[in-house]
Structures are given as structure tokens and as C-alpha cells.
CSV table of C-alpha atoms in Angstrom, one decimal:
chain,number,residue,atom,x,y,z
A,85,UNK,CA,0.0,-0.1,0.0
A,86,UNK,CA,2.8,2.5,0.9
A,87,UNK,CA,4.7,1.6,-2.3
A,88,UNK,CA,1.6,2.2,-4.3
A,89,UNK,CA,1.3,5.7,-2.7
A,90,UNK,CA,4.9,6.5,-3.7
A,91,UNK,CA,4.4,5.4,-7.3
A,92,UNK,CA,1.2,7.5,-7.5
A,93,UNK,CA,3.1,10.5,-6.2
A,94,UNK,CA,5.9,9.8,-8.7
A,95,UNK,CA,3.3,9.6,-11.6
A,96,UNK,CA,1.7,12.8,-10.6
A,97,UNK,CA,5.2,14.5,-10.6
A,98,UNK,CA,5.9,13.2,-14.1
A,99,UNK,CA,2.5,14.5,-15.3
A,100,UNK,CA,3.1,17.9,-13.8
A,101,UNK,CA,6.7,18.2,-15.2
A,102,UNK,CA,5.7,17.2,-18.7
A,103,UNK,CA,2.6,19.5,-18.6
A,104,UNK,CA,4.8,22.4,-17.6
A,105,UNK,CA,7.3,22.0,-20.4
A,106,UNK,CA,4.6,21.0,-23.0
A,107,UNK,CA,2.5,24.1,-22.3
A,108,UNK,CA,5.5,26.4,-22.5
A,109,UNK,CA,6.6,24.7,-25.8
A,110,UNK,CA,3.3,25.0,-27.5
A,111,UNK,CA,2.9,28.6,-26.4
A,112,UNK,CA,6.4,29.6,-27.6
A,113,UNK,CA,5.7,27.9,-30.9
A,114,UNK,CA,2.3,29.4,-31.3
A,115,UNK,CA,1.0,25.8,-31.7
A,116,UNK,CA,2.7,25.7,-35.1
A,117,UNK,CA,5.0,22.6,-34.6
A,118,UNK,CA,6.5,20.3,-37.2
A,119,UNK,CA,6.6,16.6,-36.5
A,120,UNK,CA,10.4,16.4,-36.4
A,121,UNK,CA,10.4,19.2,-33.8
A,122,UNK,CA,7.8,17.4,-31.7
A,123,UNK,CA,9.9,14.3,-31.8
A,124,UNK,CA,13.0,16.2,-30.7
A,125,UNK,CA,11.0,17.9,-28.0
A,126,UNK,CA,9.7,14.6,-26.7
A,127,UNK,CA,13.2,13.2,-26.4
A,128,UNK,CA,14.3,16.3,-24.5
A,129,UNK,CA,11.5,16.1,-22.1
A,130,UNK,CA,12.1,12.5,-21.4
A,131,UNK,CA,15.7,13.4,-20.4
A,132,UNK,CA,14.5,16.4,-18.3
A,133,UNK,CA,11.9,14.2,-16.5
A,134,UNK,CA,14.6,11.6,-15.8
A,135,UNK,CA,16.7,14.5,-14.2
A,136,UNK,CA,13.8,15.5,-12.0
A,137,UNK,CA,13.1,11.9,-10.8
A,138,UNK,CA,16.8,11.2,-10.0
A,139,UNK,CA,17.0,14.5,-8.0
A,140,UNK,CA,13.7,13.8,-6.2
A,141,UNK,CA,14.8,10.3,-5.2
A,142,UNK,CA,18.2,11.7,-4.1
A,143,UNK,CA,16.2,14.1,-1.9
A,144,UNK,CA,14.2,11.2,-0.6
A,145,UNK,CA,10.9,12.9,-1.5
A,146,UNK,CA,9.2,9.5,-2.0
A,147,UNK,CA,10.2,8.1,1.4
A,148,UNK,CA,7.8,10.4,3.3
A,149,UNK,CA,4.1,9.6,3.8
A,150,UNK,CA,2.8,12.5,1.7
A,151,UNK,CA,-0.7,12.5,3.1
A,152,UNK,CA,0.8,13.7,6.5
A,153,UNK,CA,3.3,16.1,4.8
A,154,UNK,CA,4.7,19.0,6.9
A,155,UNK,CA,6.1,22.5,6.1
A,156,UNK,CA,9.7,21.1,6.4
A,157,UNK,CA,9.0,18.3,3.9
A,158,UNK,CA,7.3,20.8,1.4
A,159,UNK,CA,10.4,23.0,1.7
A,160,UNK,CA,12.6,20.0,0.9
A,161,UNK,CA,10.4,19.4,-2.2
A,162,UNK,CA,11.0,23.0,-3.3
A,163,UNK,CA,14.7,22.7,-2.8
A,164,UNK,CA,14.8,19.5,-5.0
A,165,UNK,CA,12.8,21.3,-7.7
A,166,UNK,CA,15.3,24.1,-7.7
A,167,UNK,CA,18.2,21.7,-8.1
A,168,UNK,CA,16.4,19.7,-10.8
A,169,UNK,CA,15.6,23.0,-12.6
A,170,UNK,CA,19.1,24.2,-12.6
A,171,UNK,CA,20.3,20.8,-14.1
A,172,UNK,CA,17.6,21.0,-16.7
A,173,UNK,CA,18.6,24.6,-17.7
A,174,UNK,CA,22.3,23.4,-17.9
A,175,UNK,CA,21.0,20.6,-20.2
A,176,UNK,CA,19.3,23.3,-22.4
A,177,UNK,CA,22.6,25.3,-22.6
A,178,UNK,CA,24.5,22.3,-23.8
A,179,UNK,CA,22.1,22.0,-26.7
A,180,UNK,CA,22.6,25.7,-27.6
A,181,UNK,CA,19.2,26.0,-29.3
A,182,UNK,CA,17.3,29.2,-28.6
A,183,UNK,CA,13.9,27.6,-28.4
A,184,UNK,CA,14.9,24.6,-26.2
A,185,UNK,CA,16.8,27.0,-23.9
A,186,UNK,CA,13.9,29.3,-23.4
A,187,UNK,CA,11.5,26.5,-23.0
A,188,UNK,CA,13.8,25.0,-20.4
A,189,UNK,CA,13.9,28.2,-18.4
A,190,UNK,CA,10.2,29.0,-18.5
A,191,UNK,CA,9.2,25.3,-18.2
A,192,UNK,CA,11.4,24.9,-15.1
A,193,UNK,CA,9.8,27.9,-13.5
A,194,UNK,CA,6.3,26.6,-14.1
A,195,UNK,CA,7.2,23.1,-12.9
A,196,UNK,CA,8.6,24.3,-9.6
A,197,UNK,CA,5.3,26.3,-9.1
A,198,UNK,CA,3.1,23.2,-10.0
A,199,UNK,CA,5.1,20.5,-8.2
A,200,UNK,CA,5.5,22.8,-5.0
A,201,UNK,CA,1.9,23.8,-5.1
A,202,UNK,CA,0.8,20.2,-5.3
A,203,UNK,CA,2.8,19.3,-2.1
A,204,UNK,CA,1.7,22.5,-0.3
A,205,UNK,CA,-1.9,21.7,-1.1
A,206,UNK,CA,-1.8,18.8,1.4
A,207,UNK,CA,-0.9,21.2,4.2
A,208,UNK,CA,-3.7,23.6,3.1
A,209,UNK,CA,-6.2,20.8,3.0
A,210,UNK,CA,-5.1,19.5,6.4
A,211,UNK,CA,-5.3,22.9,8.0
A,212,UNK,CA,-8.5,24.4,6.5
A,213,UNK,CA,-10.6,21.6,5.2
A,214,UNK,CA,-10.1,18.7,7.7
A,215,UNK,CA,-13.5,19.4,9.2
A,216,UNK,CA,-14.7,15.9,9.6
A,217,UNK,CA,-11.8,14.8,11.8
A,218,UNK,CA,-12.2,17.9,13.9
A,219,UNK,CA,-15.9,17.3,14.5
A,220,UNK,CA,-15.3,13.7,15.2
A,221,UNK,CA,-12.6,14.4,17.7
A,222,UNK,CA,-14.6,17.1,19.4
A,223,UNK,CA,-17.8,15.2,19.6
A,224,UNK,CA,-16.2,12.1,21.0
A,225,UNK,CA,-12.6,12.2,22.3
A,226,UNK,CA,-12.8,8.4,23.0
A,227,UNK,CA,-13.2,7.7,19.3
A,228,UNK,CA,-10.0,9.1,18.1
A,229,UNK,CA,-8.3,7.6,15.0
A,230,UNK,CA,-6.3,4.4,15.8
A,231,UNK,CA,-2.6,5.1,15.4
A,232,UNK,CA,-0.7,2.9,12.9
A,233,UNK,CA,2.9,2.8,14.4
A,234,UNK,CA,4.3,2.1,10.9
A,235,UNK,CA,3.0,5.6,9.8
A,236,UNK,CA,5.3,7.1,12.4
A,237,UNK,CA,8.5,5.6,11.2
A,238,UNK,CA,8.9,7.9,8.1
A,239,UNK,CA,10.2,4.8,6.2
A,240,UNK,CA,9.0,1.4,5.1
A,241,UNK,CA,9.3,-1.3,7.8
A,242,UNK,CA,12.2,-3.6,7.2
A,243,UNK,CA,11.3,-6.9,5.6
A,244,UNK,CA,13.6,-9.9,6.5
A,245,UNK,CA,14.8,-13.2,5.2
A,246,UNK,CA,12.2,-15.5,6.5
A,247,UNK,CA,13.6,-18.6,4.8
A,248,UNK,CA,16.9,-18.0,6.5
A,249,UNK,CA,15.3,-17.6,9.9
A,250,UNK,CA,13.2,-20.8,9.5
A,251,UNK,CA,16.3,-22.8,8.7
A,252,UNK,CA,17.8,-22.4,12.1
A,253,UNK,CA,14.6,-22.3,14.3
A,254,UNK,CA,12.6,-25.0,12.7
A,255,UNK,CA,12.4,-28.2,14.9
A,256,UNK,CA,14.7,-26.6,17.6
A,257,UNK,CA,14.0,-25.9,21.3
A,258,UNK,CA,13.9,-22.1,21.7
A,259,UNK,CA,14.0,-20.2,24.9
A,260,UNK,CA,13.0,-16.5,25.2
A,261,UNK,CA,14.0,-14.8,28.6
A,262,UNK,CA,11.7,-11.9,29.4
A,263,UNK,CA,9.2,-13.7,27.1
A,264,UNK,CA,6.2,-11.9,28.5
A,265,UNK,CA,7.5,-8.4,27.9
A,266,UNK,CA,6.7,-6.2,24.9
A,267,UNK,CA,9.7,-7.3,22.8
A,268,UNK,CA,10.0,-10.9,24.3
A,269,UNK,CA,6.3,-11.6,23.6
A,270,UNK,CA,6.6,-10.4,20.0
A,271,UNK,CA,9.6,-12.6,19.6
A,272,UNK,CA,7.5,-15.6,20.8
A,273,UNK,CA,4.8,-14.7,18.2
A,274,UNK,CA,7.3,-14.5,15.4
A,275,UNK,CA,9.1,-17.7,16.5
A,276,UNK,CA,6.0,-19.9,16.5
A,277,UNK,CA,5.5,-19.2,12.8
A,278,UNK,CA,8.7,-21.2,12.2
A,279,UNK,CA,7.6,-24.4,13.9
A,280,UNK,CA,10.1,-24.8,16.7
A,281,UNK,CA,10.2,-28.2,18.4
A,282,UNK,CA,9.5,-26.4,21.8
A,283,UNK,CA,9.2,-22.8,23.0
A,284,UNK,CA,10.3,-21.9,26.5
A,285,UNK,CA,8.8,-18.6,27.7
A,286,UNK,CA,10.8,-17.6,30.8
A,287,UNK,CA,9.5,-14.5,32.6
A,288,UNK,CA,9.7,-13.3,36.2
A,289,UNK,CA,6.3,-11.7,36.1
A,290,UNK,CA,3.5,-14.3,36.0
A,291,UNK,CA,1.0,-11.7,34.7
A,292,UNK,CA,2.9,-11.2,31.5
A,293,UNK,CA,3.3,-15.0,31.0
A,294,UNK,CA,-0.4,-15.5,31.8
A,295,UNK,CA,-1.5,-12.9,29.2
A,296,UNK,CA,0.7,-14.4,26.5
A,297,UNK,CA,-0.5,-18.0,27.4
A,298,UNK,CA,-4.1,-16.9,27.0
A,299,UNK,CA,-3.5,-15.2,23.7
A,300,UNK,CA,-1.8,-18.4,22.3
A,301,UNK,CA,-4.6,-20.5,23.7
A,302,UNK,CA,-7.3,-18.4,22.0
A,303,UNK,CA,-5.4,-18.7,18.7
A,304,UNK,CA,-5.2,-22.4,19.1
A,305,UNK,CA,-1.4,-22.5,18.7
A,306,UNK,CA,-0.2,-26.1,18.3
A,307,UNK,CA,3.4,-25.6,19.2
A,308,UNK,CA,4.6,-27.1,22.5
A,309,UNK,CA,5.0,-24.1,24.7
A,310,UNK,CA,6.3,-24.1,28.3
A,311,UNK,CA,5.7,-21.0,30.5
A,312,UNK,CA,8.4,-20.9,33.2
A,313,UNK,CA,8.2,-18.3,36.0
A,314,UNK,CA,11.8,-17.6,37.1
A,315,UNK,CA,14.2,-14.8,37.5
A,316,UNK,CA,17.5,-14.5,35.5
A,317,UNK,CA,19.1,-13.4,38.8
A,318,UNK,CA,18.4,-16.9,40.2
A,319,UNK,CA,21.5,-18.9,39.2
A,320,UNK,CA,20.4,-22.2,40.7
A,321,UNK,CA,16.9,-22.1,39.2
A,322,UNK,CA,18.4,-21.2,35.8
A,323,UNK,CA,20.6,-24.2,35.9
A,324,UNK,CA,17.7,-26.5,36.7
A,325,UNK,CA,15.7,-25.0,33.8
A,326,UNK,CA,18.5,-25.3,31.3
A,327,UNK,CA,19.3,-28.8,32.3
A,328,UNK,CA,15.6,-29.8,31.9
A,329,UNK,CA,14.8,-28.2,28.5
A,330,UNK,CA,18.3,-28.0,27.0
A,331,UNK,CA,17.5,-25.2,24.6
A,332,UNK,CA,19.2,-25.0,21.2
A,333,UNK,CA,18.7,-21.2,20.8
A,334,UNK,CA,18.3,-18.5,23.5
A,335,UNK,CA,16.9,-15.1,22.9
A,336,UNK,CA,17.8,-13.0,25.9
A,337,UNK,CA,15.2,-10.1,26.3
A,338,UNK,CA,15.0,-9.9,30.1
A,339,UNK,CA,16.2,-6.6,31.3
A,340,UNK,CA,15.5,-3.4,33.1
A,341,UNK,CA,15.1,-0.7,30.4
A,342,UNK,CA,13.7,2.5,31.8
A,343,UNK,CA,16.4,5.1,32.0
A,344,UNK,CA,15.2,7.4,34.8
A,345,UNK,CA,14.2,4.6,37.1
A,346,UNK,CA,17.6,2.9,36.7
A,347,UNK,CA,19.3,6.2,37.5
A,348,UNK,CA,17.7,6.1,40.9
A,349,UNK,CA,18.0,2.3,41.4
A,350,UNK,CA,21.5,1.5,40.0
A,351,UNK,CA,22.0,-1.6,42.2
A,352,UNK,CA,18.9,-3.2,40.5
A,353,UNK,CA,20.2,-2.4,37.1
A,354,UNK,CA,23.5,-4.2,37.9
A,355,UNK,CA,21.7,-7.2,39.5
A,356,UNK,CA,19.2,-7.7,36.6
A,357,UNK,CA,21.0,-6.5,33.5
A,358,UNK,CA,24.6,-7.4,34.3
A,359,UNK,CA,24.4,-10.4,36.6
A,360,UNK,CA,21.2,-11.7,35.1
A,361,UNK,CA,22.8,-11.7,31.7
A,362,UNK,CA,26.0,-13.3,33.0
A,363,UNK,CA,23.8,-16.1,34.6
A,364,UNK,CA,22.0,-16.8,31.3
A,365,UNK,CA,25.3,-16.6,29.3
A,366,UNK,CA,27.1,-19.1,31.7
A,367,UNK,CA,24.2,-21.5,31.5
A,368,UNK,CA,24.0,-21.3,27.7
A,369,UNK,CA,27.7,-22.1,27.6
A,370,UNK,CA,27.4,-25.0,30.1
A,371,UNK,CA,24.5,-26.6,28.4
A,372,UNK,CA,25.8,-26.3,24.9
A,373,UNK,CA,23.3,-23.8,23.5
A,374,UNK,CA,24.0,-23.4,19.8
A,375,UNK,CA,23.1,-19.7,19.4
A,376,UNK,CA,22.6,-16.9,22.0
A,377,UNK,CA,21.1,-13.6,20.9
A,378,UNK,CA,20.9,-10.8,23.3
A,379,UNK,CA,18.7,-7.7,23.0
A,380,UNK,CA,20.8,-4.6,23.4
A,381,UNK,CA,20.2,-0.9,22.8
A,382,UNK,CA,21.6,2.1,21.0
A,383,UNK,CA,22.0,3.6,24.5
A,384,UNK,CA,24.9,1.2,25.1
A,385,UNK,CA,26.9,3.3,22.6
A,386,UNK,CA,28.9,6.0,24.5
A,387,UNK,CA,26.4,5.7,27.3
A,388,UNK,CA,25.3,8.7,29.5
A,389,UNK,CA,23.1,6.7,31.8
A,390,UNK,CA,23.2,3.6,34.0
A,391,UNK,CA,20.9,1.5,31.9
A,392,UNK,CA,23.0,2.0,28.8
A,393,UNK,CA,26.3,1.4,30.7
A,394,UNK,CA,24.9,-1.9,32.0
A,395,UNK,CA,23.8,-3.0,28.5
A,396,UNK,CA,27.3,-2.2,27.3
A,397,UNK,CA,28.7,-4.4,30.0
A,398,UNK,CA,26.3,-7.2,28.8
A,399,UNK,CA,27.7,-6.8,25.3
A,400,UNK,CA,31.3,-7.1,26.7
A,401,UNK,CA,30.2,-10.3,28.5
A,402,UNK,CA,28.9,-12.0,25.4
A,403,UNK,CA,31.8,-10.9,23.2
A,404,UNK,CA,34.4,-12.1,25.7
A,405,UNK,CA,32.5,-15.4,26.3
A,406,UNK,CA,32.3,-16.0,22.5
A,407,UNK,CA,36.1,-16.4,22.4
A,408,UNK,CA,36.0,-19.5,24.7
A,409,UNK,CA,32.7,-21.0,24.0
A,410,UNK,CA,31.2,-23.3,21.3
A,411,UNK,CA,28.0,-21.2,21.6
A,412,UNK,CA,27.7,-18.4,19.1
A,413,UNK,CA,27.0,-15.3,21.1
A,414,UNK,CA,25.7,-12.1,19.4
A,415,UNK,CA,23.8,-9.0,20.3
A,416,UNK,CA,21.3,-6.8,18.5
A,417,UNK,CA,21.1,-3.1,18.9
A,418,UNK,CA,18.1,-1.0,18.1
A,419,UNK,CA,16.5,2.3,18.9
A,420,UNK,CA,13.2,3.1,20.6
A,421,UNK,CA,10.4,0.6,20.0
A,422,UNK,CA,7.1,2.2,19.0
A,423,UNK,CA,4.3,0.9,21.2
A,424,UNK,CA,6.5,-1.0,23.7
A,425,UNK,CA,5.7,-0.8,27.4
A,426,UNK,CA,6.6,2.7,28.6
A,427,UNK,CA,7.6,4.0,25.2
A,428,UNK,CA,6.9,7.6,24.2
A,429,UNK,CA,4.0,6.9,21.8
A,430,UNK,CA,1.5,5.3,24.4
A,431,UNK,CA,2.5,8.1,26.8
A,432,UNK,CA,1.7,10.8,24.2
A,433,UNK,CA,-1.6,9.1,23.3
A,434,UNK,CA,-2.7,9.1,26.9
A,435,UNK,CA,-1.7,12.8,27.3
A,436,UNK,CA,-3.6,13.7,24.2
A,437,UNK,CA,-6.7,11.8,25.2
A,438,UNK,CA,-6.6,13.6,28.6
A,439,UNK,CA,-6.4,17.0,26.9
A,440,UNK,CA,-2.7,17.6,27.3
A,441,UNK,CA,-0.2,18.8,27.9
A,442,UNK,CA,2.1,16.6,25.9
A,443,UNK,CA,5.5,16.6,27.6
A,444,UNK,CA,8.7,16.6,25.7
A,445,UNK,CA,12.1,16.8,27.5
A,446,UNK,CA,13.8,19.0,24.9
A,447,UNK,CA,12.8,20.5,21.5
A,448,UNK,CA,15.9,19.2,19.7
A,449,UNK,CA,16.0,15.7,21.2
A,450,UNK,CA,15.8,12.9,18.5
A,451,UNK,CA,15.6,9.1,18.5
A,452,UNK,CA,15.8,6.2,16.1
A,453,UNK,CA,12.5,4.2,16.0
A,454,UNK,CA,11.3,0.9,14.9
A,455,UNK,CA,8.1,-1.2,15.4
A,456,UNK,CA,7.8,-4.1,17.8
A,457,UNK,CA,7.4,-6.6,14.9
A,458,UNK,CA,10.4,-5.1,13.1
A,459,UNK,CA,12.5,-5.3,16.3
A,460,UNK,CA,11.6,-9.0,16.8
A,461,UNK,CA,12.3,-9.9,13.2
A,462,UNK,CA,15.7,-8.2,13.4
A,463,UNK,CA,16.6,-10.2,16.5
A,464,UNK,CA,15.6,-13.5,14.6
A,465,UNK,CA,17.5,-12.4,11.6
A,466,UNK,CA,20.6,-11.7,13.6
A,467,UNK,CA,20.5,-15.4,14.8
A,468,UNK,CA,20.5,-16.5,11.1
A,469,UNK,CA,23.6,-14.4,10.4
A,470,UNK,CA,25.4,-15.2,13.6
A,471,UNK,CA,29.0,-16.3,13.5
A,472,UNK,CA,29.8,-15.2,17.0
A,473,UNK,CA,30.8,-12.0,18.7
A,474,UNK,CA,29.0,-9.6,16.4
A,475,UNK,CA,26.7,-6.7,17.3
A,476,UNK,CA,24.0,-6.3,14.7
A,477,UNK,CA,22.4,-2.9,13.9
A,478,UNK,CA,19.3,-2.0,11.8
A,479,UNK,CA,19.5,0.8,9.3
A,480,UNK,CA,16.8,3.0,10.7
A,481,UNK,CA,17.6,5.8,8.4
A,482,UNK,CA,17.2,9.3,9.9
A,483,UNK,CA,16.4,9.8,13.6
A,484,UNK,CA,13.1,11.5,14.4
A,485,UNK,CA,12.7,14.6,16.5
A,486,UNK,CA,10.5,13.8,19.5
A,487,UNK,CA,9.0,17.3,19.3
A,488,UNK,CA,8.0,16.7,15.6
A,489,UNK,CA,6.7,13.4,16.6
A,490,UNK,CA,4.5,14.9,19.2
A,491,UNK,CA,3.1,17.5,16.8
A,492,UNK,CA,2.5,14.8,14.1
A,493,UNK,CA,0.7,12.6,16.6
A,494,UNK,CA,-1.5,15.4,17.8
A,495,UNK,CA,-2.5,16.3,14.3
A,496,UNK,CA,-3.0,12.6,13.5
A,497,UNK,CA,-5.5,12.4,16.3
A,498,UNK,CA,-7.4,15.5,15.0
A,499,UNK,CA,-6.0,18.4,17.0
A,500,UNK,CA,-3.6,21.3,16.4
A,501,UNK,CA,-0.4,21.4,18.5
A,502,UNK,CA,-0.1,24.3,20.9
A,503,UNK,CA,-3.6,25.4,20.0
A,504,UNK,CA,-5.8,22.5,21.0
A,505,UNK,CA,-3.1,20.5,22.8
A,506,UNK,CA,-0.3,22.2,24.4
A,507,UNK,CA,3.3,20.8,24.1
A,508,UNK,CA,5.4,21.5,27.3
A,509,UNK,CA,9.2,21.3,27.4
A,510,UNK,CA,10.1,19.8,30.8
A,511,UNK,CA,13.9,19.4,30.5
A,512,UNK,CA,16.1,16.4,29.9
A,513,UNK,CA,15.7,13.5,32.4
A,514,UNK,CA,18.7,12.0,34.3
A,515,UNK,CA,21.0,10.2,31.8
A,516,UNK,CA,19.2,11.4,28.7
A,517,UNK,CA,21.1,12.3,25.6
A,518,UNK,CA,19.9,14.7,22.8
A,519,UNK,CA,20.7,12.0,20.3
A,520,UNK,CA,21.7,8.3,20.2
A,521,UNK,CA,24.3,6.5,18.3
A,522,UNK,CA,24.3,2.9,17.0
A,523,UNK,CA,28.1,2.0,16.9
A,524,UNK,CA,31.2,3.0,18.8
A,525,UNK,CA,34.1,4.4,16.8
A,526,UNK,CA,36.2,1.1,17.1
A,527,UNK,CA,33.4,-1.1,15.9
A,528,UNK,CA,33.0,0.2,12.4
A,529,UNK,CA,30.2,-0.9,10.1
A,530,UNK,CA,29.9,-3.8,7.6
A,531,UNK,CA,27.1,-4.9,5.3
A,532,UNK,CA,25.4,-8.2,5.9
A,533,UNK,CA,23.5,-10.2,3.3
A,534,UNK,CA,20.5,-8.0,4.1
A,535,UNK,CA,20.8,-4.3,2.9
A,536,UNK,CA,19.1,-3.0,6.0
A,537,UNK,CA,21.1,-4.9,8.5
A,538,UNK,CA,24.7,-4.0,9.4
A,539,UNK,CA,27.2,-5.6,11.7
A,540,UNK,CA,29.9,-4.0,13.9
A,541,UNK,CA,33.3,-5.9,14.0
A,542,UNK,CA,33.8,-7.7,17.3
A,543,UNK,CA,35.7,-5.8,20.0
A,544,UNK,CA,36.9,-8.5,22.3
A,545,UNK,CA,37.7,-8.4,26.0
A,546,UNK,CA,39.5,-11.0,28.2
A,547,UNK,CA,36.8,-12.9,29.9
A,548,UNK,CA,38.7,-13.7,33.2
A,549,UNK,CA,39.7,-10.0,33.6
A,550,UNK,CA,36.2,-8.9,32.9
A,551,UNK,CA,34.8,-11.3,35.5
A,552,UNK,CA,37.2,-10.0,38.2
A,553,UNK,CA,35.9,-6.4,37.6
A,554,UNK,CA,32.2,-7.5,37.5
A,555,UNK,CA,32.5,-9.6,40.7
A,556,UNK,CA,33.8,-6.4,42.5
A,557,UNK,CA,30.2,-5.2,42.3
A,558,UNK,CA,29.1,-7.8,44.8
A,559,UNK,CA,30.6,-6.0,47.7
A,560,UNK,CA,29.4,-2.5,46.5
A,561,UNK,CA,25.8,-3.9,45.8
A,562,UNK,CA,25.5,-4.9,49.4
A,563,UNK,CA,26.2,-1.3,50.5
A,564,UNK,CA,23.7,0.0,47.8
A,565,UNK,CA,26.0,3.1,47.5
A,566,UNK,CA,25.0,4.9,44.2
A,567,UNK,CA,28.2,6.8,43.8
A,568,UNK,CA,30.4,3.7,44.3
A,569,UNK,CA,28.3,1.8,41.7
A,570,UNK,CA,28.6,4.6,39.2
A,571,UNK,CA,32.3,4.9,39.7
A,572,UNK,CA,32.8,1.1,39.2
A,573,UNK,CA,30.7,1.4,36.0
A,574,UNK,CA,32.8,4.2,34.7
A,575,UNK,CA,35.9,2.1,35.4
A,576,UNK,CA,34.4,-0.9,33.6
A,577,UNK,CA,33.0,1.1,30.7
A,578,UNK,CA,35.4,3.9,29.7
A,579,UNK,CA,33.0,5.4,27.2
A,580,UNK,CA,30.4,5.9,29.9
A,581,UNK,CA,30.1,9.6,30.7
A,582,UNK,CA,27.3,10.3,33.1
A,583,UNK,CA,25.0,13.3,32.5
A,584,UNK,CA,22.9,14.4,35.4
A,585,UNK,CA,21.8,17.3,37.5
A,586,UNK,CA,20.4,17.6,40.9
A,587,UNK,CA,17.2,19.1,39.4
A,588,UNK,CA,16.9,16.3,36.9
A,589,UNK,CA,17.5,13.6,39.6
A,590,UNK,CA,14.9,15.2,41.9
A,591,UNK,CA,12.2,14.6,39.2
A,592,UNK,CA,12.6,10.9,39.5
A,593,UNK,CA,12.4,10.8,43.3
């Protein structure tokens, strides 16, 4: 459907460009045109149209959902027209023919007016003629338009190699830690499509596991699924579980992920993220798991918060263990997941439904986004490409400004930003960066078989040395001393540079 929209927009552009040049050509010729001149003109217009399309594609004009176009995107369209016009005029100069040159100049002016007017018309229609949506929203705020998270990406969702994924999951025993969470549960939904021998859903929270169990029961899923209530912190219990089920593949999604909460509870972040991951890694090695795929985050790159720093330690654990284990250990990094528990979109939707304000921490803050199914599929794909020690990254194209996302979502739900629904800037939260990165400098970036998935070259650490440093946390955790924990994290992760203020910290208390 989205590709169809793009092709329609492209066809409309072609029509407008050809109409512009044809109209000028006929007017300049007083409609007295010989057949050989018409043929030459047709060939010239084909070349000029090609120039326009190449420039428009270079400016990524067809990547945007044009029914939700903004002023910025319309401005980008005007810029693309100007560049294409200049190239068209240069083409006319190279021919050196008076008629062709004058047609090029006047045709380019008309085309920029028509193409730009076409794009601007969507803004005018949205602003002045969108009465039905307004009436619908004002009459019943509970009947607002459902938000399609894919619309918010600004790009097409990534489609992955399902055959390759099926090859390593089919007829295997698969375990998902944190299997009841937003990412973990979607992983389970995707995994059952590939007919595993057995699926082990491991989660500490029985409510999450119960909800997923009921969903699969309603669907009549025939896969053998075991729901295991256990914490990744419990080393003895994990050993019993691994010994009983002997999984072939482990997807490790269990983790604390909320940045402000982990800033105030660093000991829990260490216990759950670092030691929890270490426990699952050691069990995977001990019980000969074939592949281990860990869910990581772009916040692990040059982290400025405790959550990101702990996830970087987790990456160091799997990369160092990979050197000494028969198990293939890999990690997958991605940005914010649209619609996941506690993510910005559900928060914004609730704020809009309650009449606002919509709260944004900083007007310039931006993030990479992906949908929950996209995140789960990327994790599965990483398992197919795994050789050991890699960190996989999804090409999420350009980051999205959170402020622009808030404005877009408010309009999508039938309101006007800062008119019907106020947007309030509340200041950065503890450990929050204005922008995220996906790779450290030393990791580099290499293409995989999939054009949207990249892999950073492994950066190995000595496992024994790493374990000595990690085990030093045990004494500090007993004291629950925040400053000591942070200092130890800074020692363990040299790229960790904490960013906090007393005012920001107080907002989390």
C-alpha cells in the first residue's frame, strides 16, 4: 500500500513536469509545430523528466508519507525542484538551441510552481478543510483515530529473510527470557511461525506470561510451549531450567530498560542487567546452546546513563565469552520501539486523550525508531547471520525529533499542536542524551546479506579479567551506594560519561 502511494506521487510529478514543459513549448511555438520538432522535444522532455526523478529520489521525497506532509518536507520538495531545474537549464545550454533553452527556463519555473503547489496543497487541506476529523474528535474524544505505528516511522518497515530464519529455528528448542515483555512476547509470536520443536517462555512476572498464554490458547497454537516463571538473577533455578529443557537457541530479552528509574536504582540495574545476563550466558555455555542472541540498545553506545552502561557491560560479556565457548554469542542493537511498554507513543496518546499537555524533554531531542514486529524480526535475523561476537544494527535511516513526533501525533488524532493540545518542554531527564548512536568508533560498520542490517566488527575483551571487575560489584551492591556503583561502571565502561543534574534527579524521586 505504501509503495503504491509512492508510485502514485511519482506519476503525478511526471505529469506535472511534462505538462509544464509542453505548455510552454506549445505557447512559444504558437501551436505551429512540425513533426520532427515534436519528436526532438519529446526526447528532450524524457531526459529532463529523468533528471527530476533522479534528484527527487536523491532528496528522498518519495520516502515520506505525503498525506501527512509538513512544512519542512514541502520545503525539501521546493529545494529538490530548484536543483532539478538548474540541471535542466544546464542541459538546455548544452544543446545551444534558442527555443529549447527558453522552454527549459520557463518550463522549469512553471514546474517548480506546480510541483511545489501540489505538495503544499496537502498542508492547506489538512489545515483548513479537515472538518470531519475535527468534528469527530470534538464530539467524542474516545473515538480518536487508531494510530498505525508504521505511519510514524517515516520509512517502510524492514522486511527480512524468513527462509533463513526458518532454517535455524525449525524443529529446535527455543528459549526466550523476558518472554512476556513487549519485545519478548513479540519474539514468541514470530518464533511460533517457524515451527520450533518447543518454545520456552521464561519470565519473572507471572501476569505477563499468563496474558501471552491466554493469547496463544485463543489462537489455538499447536506448538509445544512451556511457561516458566523464574528470574534470570536466580543462578540455581536457571541451571535447573537449562538442564531440563536443554534449549538450542536462547533469545535474551530480560532486562530493566527504563532510563530514569535505573538512574535512581543502579543496584537493581546491575543485578538484573549485568548479573542476570551473566547467569544466562554461563548456562548457555554450560548446556551447549548453539546460538545466543541478546537484545541490546543504542543507549549502550557511549552511554550517558546507568541503563545504557549496564547493557554495554552485557555486550562485553557475550563478546568475551564467545572467544572461549562453542556457543555463538551475538547482540542486536536498536532504537526506541514504537508501542512497547513505557515507550513515548503510548504516553503521548494518553496525554492527548486527557487533553494535554504533551510533555517533551527537549525541543531538539531525537531518536531512532522501529516497530515491535520489526524489532523482533531483526533479532531473529541476527540469529540467522550469527557467526559469533557480532553486534547487529538495523539501518533505521534518519532519527526522528521527538517534538516533531508529538506534533505529528497530535494532528493525526485530530487536533492542532499548541492550539488544542499544548506541548510542554520539561527538560532532559537523568542520563538522557539529545541523540543516540548505534556504533562505537572502534566497531566500524559492515554490510550483511540484508541491505538494511549491518554488523559491527567484534571488539573482544578478556573474559577472566572482565569477571574479576564484574565480581567487584558484589561488595558494592551490598552497600547500595549509588556513587560507588557509578564509579565502578565508569571504570568498567570507559565510554560511559554520566550526564545528570540535581534538578533532573529530583524529578525521579
